[in-house]
mmCIF file of C-alpha atoms in Angstrom:
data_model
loop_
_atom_site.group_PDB
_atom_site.id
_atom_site.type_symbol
_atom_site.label_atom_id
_atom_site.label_comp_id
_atom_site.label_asym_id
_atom_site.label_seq_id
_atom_site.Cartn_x
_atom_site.Cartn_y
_atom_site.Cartn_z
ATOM 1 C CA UNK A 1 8.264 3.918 7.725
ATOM 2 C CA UNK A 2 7.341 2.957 4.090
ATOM 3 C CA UNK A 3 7.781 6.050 2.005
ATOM 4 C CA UNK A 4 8.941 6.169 -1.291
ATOM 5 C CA UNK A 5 9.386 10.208 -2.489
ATOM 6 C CA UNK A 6 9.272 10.757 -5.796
ATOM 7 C CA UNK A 7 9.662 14.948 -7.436
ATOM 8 C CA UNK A 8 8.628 16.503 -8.695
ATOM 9 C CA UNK A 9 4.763 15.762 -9.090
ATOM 10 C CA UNK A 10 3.566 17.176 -12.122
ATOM 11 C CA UNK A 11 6.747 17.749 -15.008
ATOM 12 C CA UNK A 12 5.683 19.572 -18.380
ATOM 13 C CA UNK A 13 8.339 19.234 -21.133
ATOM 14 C CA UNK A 14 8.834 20.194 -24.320
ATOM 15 C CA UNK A 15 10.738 17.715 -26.810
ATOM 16 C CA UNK A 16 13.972 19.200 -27.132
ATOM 17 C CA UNK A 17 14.098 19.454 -22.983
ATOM 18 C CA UNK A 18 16.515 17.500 -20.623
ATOM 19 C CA UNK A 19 14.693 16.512 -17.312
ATOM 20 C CA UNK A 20 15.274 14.240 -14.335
ATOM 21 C CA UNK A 21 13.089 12.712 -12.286
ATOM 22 C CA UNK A 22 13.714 11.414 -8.984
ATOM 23 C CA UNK A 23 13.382 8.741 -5.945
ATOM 24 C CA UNK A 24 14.590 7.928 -2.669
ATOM 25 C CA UNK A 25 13.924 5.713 -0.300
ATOM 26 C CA UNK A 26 15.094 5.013 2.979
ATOM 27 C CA UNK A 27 13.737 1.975 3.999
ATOM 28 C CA UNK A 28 17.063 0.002 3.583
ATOM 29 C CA UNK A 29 15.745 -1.868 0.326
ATOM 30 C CA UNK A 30 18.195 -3.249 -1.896
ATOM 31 C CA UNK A 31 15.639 -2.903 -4.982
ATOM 32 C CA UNK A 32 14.458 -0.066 -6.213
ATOM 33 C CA UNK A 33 12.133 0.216 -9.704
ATOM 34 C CA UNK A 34 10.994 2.649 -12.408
ATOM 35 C CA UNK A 35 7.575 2.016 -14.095
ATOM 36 C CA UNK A 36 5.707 3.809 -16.745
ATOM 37 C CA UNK A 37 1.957 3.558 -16.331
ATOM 38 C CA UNK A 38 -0.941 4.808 -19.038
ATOM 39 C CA UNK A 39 -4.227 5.847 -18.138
ATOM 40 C CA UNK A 40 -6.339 2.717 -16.838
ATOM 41 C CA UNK A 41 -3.618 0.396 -17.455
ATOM 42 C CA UNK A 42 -1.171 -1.446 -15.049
ATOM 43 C CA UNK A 43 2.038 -0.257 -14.476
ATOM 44 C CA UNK A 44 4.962 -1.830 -17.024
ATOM 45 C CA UNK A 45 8.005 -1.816 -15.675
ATOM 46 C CA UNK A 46 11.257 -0.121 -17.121
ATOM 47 C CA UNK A 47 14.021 -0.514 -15.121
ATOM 48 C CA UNK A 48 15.008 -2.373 -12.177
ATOM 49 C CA UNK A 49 18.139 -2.028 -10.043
ATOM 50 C CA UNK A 50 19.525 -4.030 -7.862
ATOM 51 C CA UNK A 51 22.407 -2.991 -4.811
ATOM 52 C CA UNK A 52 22.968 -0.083 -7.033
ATOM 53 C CA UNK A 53 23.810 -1.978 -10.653
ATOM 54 C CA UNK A 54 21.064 -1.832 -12.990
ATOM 55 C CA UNK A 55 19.982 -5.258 -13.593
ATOM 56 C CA UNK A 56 16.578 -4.999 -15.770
ATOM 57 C CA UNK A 57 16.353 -2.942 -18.925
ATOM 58 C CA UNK A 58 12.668 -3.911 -20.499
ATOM 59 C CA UNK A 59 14.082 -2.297 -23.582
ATOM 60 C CA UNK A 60 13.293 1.283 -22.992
ATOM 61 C CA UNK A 61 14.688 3.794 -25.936
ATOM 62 C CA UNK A 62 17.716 5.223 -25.026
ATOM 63 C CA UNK A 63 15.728 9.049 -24.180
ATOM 64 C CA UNK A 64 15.097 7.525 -21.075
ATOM 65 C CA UNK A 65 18.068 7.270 -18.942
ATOM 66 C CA UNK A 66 17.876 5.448 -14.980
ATOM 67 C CA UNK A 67 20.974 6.813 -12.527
ATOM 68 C CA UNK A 68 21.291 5.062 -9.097
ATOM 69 C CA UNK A 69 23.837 7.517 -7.233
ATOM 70 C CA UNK A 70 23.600 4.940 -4.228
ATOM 71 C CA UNK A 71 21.146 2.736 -2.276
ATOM 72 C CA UNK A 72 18.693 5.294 -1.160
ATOM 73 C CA UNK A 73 18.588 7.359 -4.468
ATOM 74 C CA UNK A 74 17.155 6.388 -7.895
ATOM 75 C CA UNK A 75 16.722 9.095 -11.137
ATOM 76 C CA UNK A 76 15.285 8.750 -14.461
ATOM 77 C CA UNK A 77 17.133 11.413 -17.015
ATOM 78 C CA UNK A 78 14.602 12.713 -19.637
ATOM 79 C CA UNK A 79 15.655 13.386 -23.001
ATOM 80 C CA UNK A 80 14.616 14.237 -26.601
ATOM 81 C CA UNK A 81 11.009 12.333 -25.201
ATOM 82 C CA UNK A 82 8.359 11.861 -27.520
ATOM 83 C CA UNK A 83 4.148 12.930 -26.962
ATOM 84 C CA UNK A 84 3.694 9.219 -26.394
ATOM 85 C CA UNK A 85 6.293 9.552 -23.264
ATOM 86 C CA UNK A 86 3.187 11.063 -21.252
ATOM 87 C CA UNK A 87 2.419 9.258 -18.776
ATOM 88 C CA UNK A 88 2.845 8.447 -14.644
ATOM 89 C CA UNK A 89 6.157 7.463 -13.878
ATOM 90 C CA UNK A 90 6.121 5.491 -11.193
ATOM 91 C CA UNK A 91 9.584 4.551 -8.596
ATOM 92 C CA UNK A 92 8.897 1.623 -6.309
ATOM 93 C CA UNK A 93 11.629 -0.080 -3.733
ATOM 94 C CA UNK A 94 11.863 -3.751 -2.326
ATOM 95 C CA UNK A 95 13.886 -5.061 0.369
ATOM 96 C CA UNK A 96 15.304 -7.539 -2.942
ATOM 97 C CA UNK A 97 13.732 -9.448 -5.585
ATOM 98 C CA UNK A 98 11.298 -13.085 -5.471
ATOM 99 C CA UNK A 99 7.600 -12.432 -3.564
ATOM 100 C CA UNK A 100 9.117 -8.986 -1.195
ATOM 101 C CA UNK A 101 6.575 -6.037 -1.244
ATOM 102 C CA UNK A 102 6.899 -3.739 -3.374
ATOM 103 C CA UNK A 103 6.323 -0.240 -2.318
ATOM 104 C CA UNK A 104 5.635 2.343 -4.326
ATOM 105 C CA UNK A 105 6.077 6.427 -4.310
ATOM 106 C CA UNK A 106 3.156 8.977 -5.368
ATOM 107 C CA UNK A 107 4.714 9.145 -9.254
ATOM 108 C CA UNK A 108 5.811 12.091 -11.329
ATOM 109 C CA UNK A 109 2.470 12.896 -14.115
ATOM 110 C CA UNK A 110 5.032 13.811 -16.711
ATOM 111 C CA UNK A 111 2.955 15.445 -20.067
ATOM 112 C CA UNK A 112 5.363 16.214 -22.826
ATOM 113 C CA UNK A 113 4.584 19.015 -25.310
ATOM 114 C CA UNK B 1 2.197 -19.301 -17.917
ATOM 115 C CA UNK B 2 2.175 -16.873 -14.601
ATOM 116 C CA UNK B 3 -0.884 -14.639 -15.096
ATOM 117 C CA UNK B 4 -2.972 -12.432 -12.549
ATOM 118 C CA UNK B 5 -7.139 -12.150 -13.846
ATOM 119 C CA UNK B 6 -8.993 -9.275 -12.646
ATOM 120 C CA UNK B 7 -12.412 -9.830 -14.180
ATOM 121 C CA UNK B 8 -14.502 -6.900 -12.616
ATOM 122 C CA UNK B 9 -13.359 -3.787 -14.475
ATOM 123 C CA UNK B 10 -15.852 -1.819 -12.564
ATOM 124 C CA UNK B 11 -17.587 -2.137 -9.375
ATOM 125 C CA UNK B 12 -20.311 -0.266 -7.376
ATOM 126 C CA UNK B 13 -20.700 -0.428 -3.541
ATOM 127 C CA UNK B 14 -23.114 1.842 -1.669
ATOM 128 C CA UNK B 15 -20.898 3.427 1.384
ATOM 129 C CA UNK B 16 -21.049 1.282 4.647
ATOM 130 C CA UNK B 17 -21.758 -2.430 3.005
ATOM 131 C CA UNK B 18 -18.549 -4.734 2.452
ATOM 132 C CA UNK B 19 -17.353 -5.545 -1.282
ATOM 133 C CA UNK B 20 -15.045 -8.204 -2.919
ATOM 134 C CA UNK B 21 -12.927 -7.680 -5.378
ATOM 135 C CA UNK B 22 -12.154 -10.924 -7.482
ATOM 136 C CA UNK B 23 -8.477 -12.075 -8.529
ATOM 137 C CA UNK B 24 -7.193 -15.043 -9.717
ATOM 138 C CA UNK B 25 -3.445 -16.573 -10.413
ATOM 139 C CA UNK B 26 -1.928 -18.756 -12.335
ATOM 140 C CA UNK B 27 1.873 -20.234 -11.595
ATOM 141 C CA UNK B 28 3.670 -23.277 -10.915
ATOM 142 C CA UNK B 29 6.190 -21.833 -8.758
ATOM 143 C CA UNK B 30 5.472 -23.192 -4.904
ATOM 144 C CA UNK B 31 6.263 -19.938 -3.170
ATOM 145 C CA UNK B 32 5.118 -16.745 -3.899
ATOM 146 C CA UNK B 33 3.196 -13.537 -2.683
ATOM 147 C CA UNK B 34 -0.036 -12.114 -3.797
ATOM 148 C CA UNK B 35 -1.015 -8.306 -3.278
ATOM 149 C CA UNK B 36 -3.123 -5.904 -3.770
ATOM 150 C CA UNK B 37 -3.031 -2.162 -3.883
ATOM 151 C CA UNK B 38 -4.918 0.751 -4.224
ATOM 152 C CA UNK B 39 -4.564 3.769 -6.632
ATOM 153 C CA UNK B 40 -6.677 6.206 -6.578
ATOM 154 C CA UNK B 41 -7.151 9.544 -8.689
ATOM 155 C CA UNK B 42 -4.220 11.024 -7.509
ATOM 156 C CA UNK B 43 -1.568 8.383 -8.869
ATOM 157 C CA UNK B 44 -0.066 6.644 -5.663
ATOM 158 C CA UNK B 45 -0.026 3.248 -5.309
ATOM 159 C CA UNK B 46 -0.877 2.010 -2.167
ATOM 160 C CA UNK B 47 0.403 -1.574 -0.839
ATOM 161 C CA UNK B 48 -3.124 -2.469 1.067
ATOM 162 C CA UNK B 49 -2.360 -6.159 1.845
ATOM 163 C CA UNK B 50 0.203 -9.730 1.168
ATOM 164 C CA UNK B 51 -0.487 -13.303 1.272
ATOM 165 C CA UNK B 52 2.400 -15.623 0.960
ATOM 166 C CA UNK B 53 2.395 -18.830 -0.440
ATOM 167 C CA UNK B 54 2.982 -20.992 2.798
ATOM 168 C CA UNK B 55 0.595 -18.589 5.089
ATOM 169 C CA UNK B 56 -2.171 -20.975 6.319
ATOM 170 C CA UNK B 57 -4.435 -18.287 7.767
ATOM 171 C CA UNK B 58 -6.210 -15.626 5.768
ATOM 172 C CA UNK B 59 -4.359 -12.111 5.858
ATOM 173 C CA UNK B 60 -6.481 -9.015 7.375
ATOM 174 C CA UNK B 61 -5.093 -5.221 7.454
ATOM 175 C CA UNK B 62 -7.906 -3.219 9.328
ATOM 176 C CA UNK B 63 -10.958 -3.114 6.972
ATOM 177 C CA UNK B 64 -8.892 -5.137 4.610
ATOM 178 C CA UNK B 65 -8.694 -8.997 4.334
ATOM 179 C CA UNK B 66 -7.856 -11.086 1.267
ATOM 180 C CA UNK B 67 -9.907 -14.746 0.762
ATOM 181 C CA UNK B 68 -6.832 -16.917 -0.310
ATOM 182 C CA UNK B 69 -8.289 -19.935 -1.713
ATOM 183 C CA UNK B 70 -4.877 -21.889 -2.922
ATOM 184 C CA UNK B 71 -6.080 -25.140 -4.616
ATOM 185 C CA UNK B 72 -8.784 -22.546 -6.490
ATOM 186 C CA UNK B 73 -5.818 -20.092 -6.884
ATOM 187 C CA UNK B 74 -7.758 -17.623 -6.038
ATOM 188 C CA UNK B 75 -7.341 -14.053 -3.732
ATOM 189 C CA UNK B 76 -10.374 -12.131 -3.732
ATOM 190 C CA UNK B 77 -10.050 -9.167 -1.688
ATOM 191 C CA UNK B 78 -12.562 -7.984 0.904
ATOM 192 C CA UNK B 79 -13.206 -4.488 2.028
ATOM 193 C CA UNK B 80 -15.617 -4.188 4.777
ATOM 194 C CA UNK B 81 -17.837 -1.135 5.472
ATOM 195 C CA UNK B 82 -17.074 1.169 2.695
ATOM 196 C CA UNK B 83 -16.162 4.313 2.703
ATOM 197 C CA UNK B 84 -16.407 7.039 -0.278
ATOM 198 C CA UNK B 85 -12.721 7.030 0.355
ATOM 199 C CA UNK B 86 -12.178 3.729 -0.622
ATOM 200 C CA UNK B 87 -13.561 4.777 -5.078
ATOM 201 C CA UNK B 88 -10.189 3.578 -6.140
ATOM 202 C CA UNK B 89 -8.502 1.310 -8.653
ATOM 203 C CA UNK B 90 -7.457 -1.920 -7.421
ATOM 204 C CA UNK B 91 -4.798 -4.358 -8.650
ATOM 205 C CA UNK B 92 -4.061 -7.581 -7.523
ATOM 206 C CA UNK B 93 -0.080 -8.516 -8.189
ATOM 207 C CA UNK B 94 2.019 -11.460 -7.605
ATOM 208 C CA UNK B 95 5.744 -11.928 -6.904
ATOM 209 C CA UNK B 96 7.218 -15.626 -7.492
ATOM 210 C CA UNK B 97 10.473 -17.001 -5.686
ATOM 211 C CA UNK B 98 11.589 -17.597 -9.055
ATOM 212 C CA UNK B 99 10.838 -14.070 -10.515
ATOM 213 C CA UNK B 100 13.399 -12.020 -9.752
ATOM 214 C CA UNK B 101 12.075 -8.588 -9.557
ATOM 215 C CA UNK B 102 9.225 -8.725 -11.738
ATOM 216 C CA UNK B 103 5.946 -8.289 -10.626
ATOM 217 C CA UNK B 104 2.731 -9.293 -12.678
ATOM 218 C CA UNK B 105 -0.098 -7.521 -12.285
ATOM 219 C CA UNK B 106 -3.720 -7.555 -13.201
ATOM 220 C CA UNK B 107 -5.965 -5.108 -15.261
ATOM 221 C CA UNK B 108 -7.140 -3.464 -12.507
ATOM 222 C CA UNK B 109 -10.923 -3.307 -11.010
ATOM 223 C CA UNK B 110 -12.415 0.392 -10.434
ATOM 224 C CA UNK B 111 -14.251 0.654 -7.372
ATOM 225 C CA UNK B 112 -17.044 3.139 -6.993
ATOM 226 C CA UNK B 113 -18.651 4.093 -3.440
ATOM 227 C CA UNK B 114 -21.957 5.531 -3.371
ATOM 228 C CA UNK B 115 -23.006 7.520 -0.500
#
């Protein structure tokens, strides 16, 4: 089995809102990844962690907020987001880093208001 | 510099006939992967197919083989006998040995099936 879940699937938020997104896996990977992904664009990565320690920030403002409760579970705490902020947030997994496949869930289409 | 060039930003195929999809890479790290996925409307990214580094024959998955062409650099893939299924957008990625966990991907080719 290779599925990533990701919930919810649509997530409308105002501004002042607090929301969490959120992943699991249970594929055994040691790896697991948030990405942010505009319209016709490649996904950018945001935050990587690695056997549960976060170990890649790309420098994401502080309203967004990763969580990795333990090895199967990943979540993305919303806060105070901006309109730019909508987008498809993406959670992928990999057994670890270097050339492993990545494998990704369906994404959260997160529109904030 | 590690780059991945998807130079096709849209494609047509009429449903049935086979289509590549063009991708090219540039690293100096010996081992790595190459892959390609699928996303269509609905968001999902799909893991379709991997090539490593070191694999000496061509990698197929069903409909789905990729044209690795090392001293070119190159990993088209090739979908055979389209289906209307298969109007997606495709990126090509690669994964280095010396990475960590970042993955580079390309801009993405949009394919369109025509019945």
């Amino acid at each position: 089995d290779t599925e990533v879940t990701q919930t919810p699937k649509h997530l409308v938020m105002g501004m002042t809102n607090k929301k969490s997104l959120k992943c699991e896996q249970h594929m055994g990977h040691r790896a697991m990844y948030w990405y942010k992904q505009k319209a016709k664009k490649p996904p950018e990565l945001m935050f990587v962690y690695s056997y549960e320690k976060l170990s890649i920030n790309e420098s994401v403002p502080s309203r967004f907020s990763p969580e990795c409760p333990n090895s199967s579970l990943l979540n993305l705490h919303l806060h105070a987001l901006q309109p730019e902020d909508s987008a498809l947030y993406l959670c992928a997994s990999s057994y670890t880093g270097g050339p492993d496949t990545q494998y990704f869930g369906p994404g959260t289409r997160l529109t904030v208001l | 510099a590690q780059k991945i060039t998807q130079t096709q930003p849209g494609m047509f195929v009429q449903e049935k006939e086979a289509v590549t999809l063009d991708c090219t890479y540039d690293t100096s790290d010996p081992s790595y992967g190459l892959f390609w996925y699928k996303q269509p409307s609905s968001g999902e990214m799909i893991f379709l197919i991997y090539q490593g580094s070191y694999d000496q024959q061509n990698a197929t998955e069903g409909r789905y083989s990729l044209n690795f062409q090392k001293a070119r650099k190159s990993a088209n893939l090739v979908i055979s006998a389209s289906q209307l299924g298969d109007s997606a957008m495709y990126f090509c990625a690669m994964r280095l040995n010396t990475g960590g966990f970042k993955t580079i991907f390309g801009a993405g080719t949009r394919l369109f099936v025509k019945a």
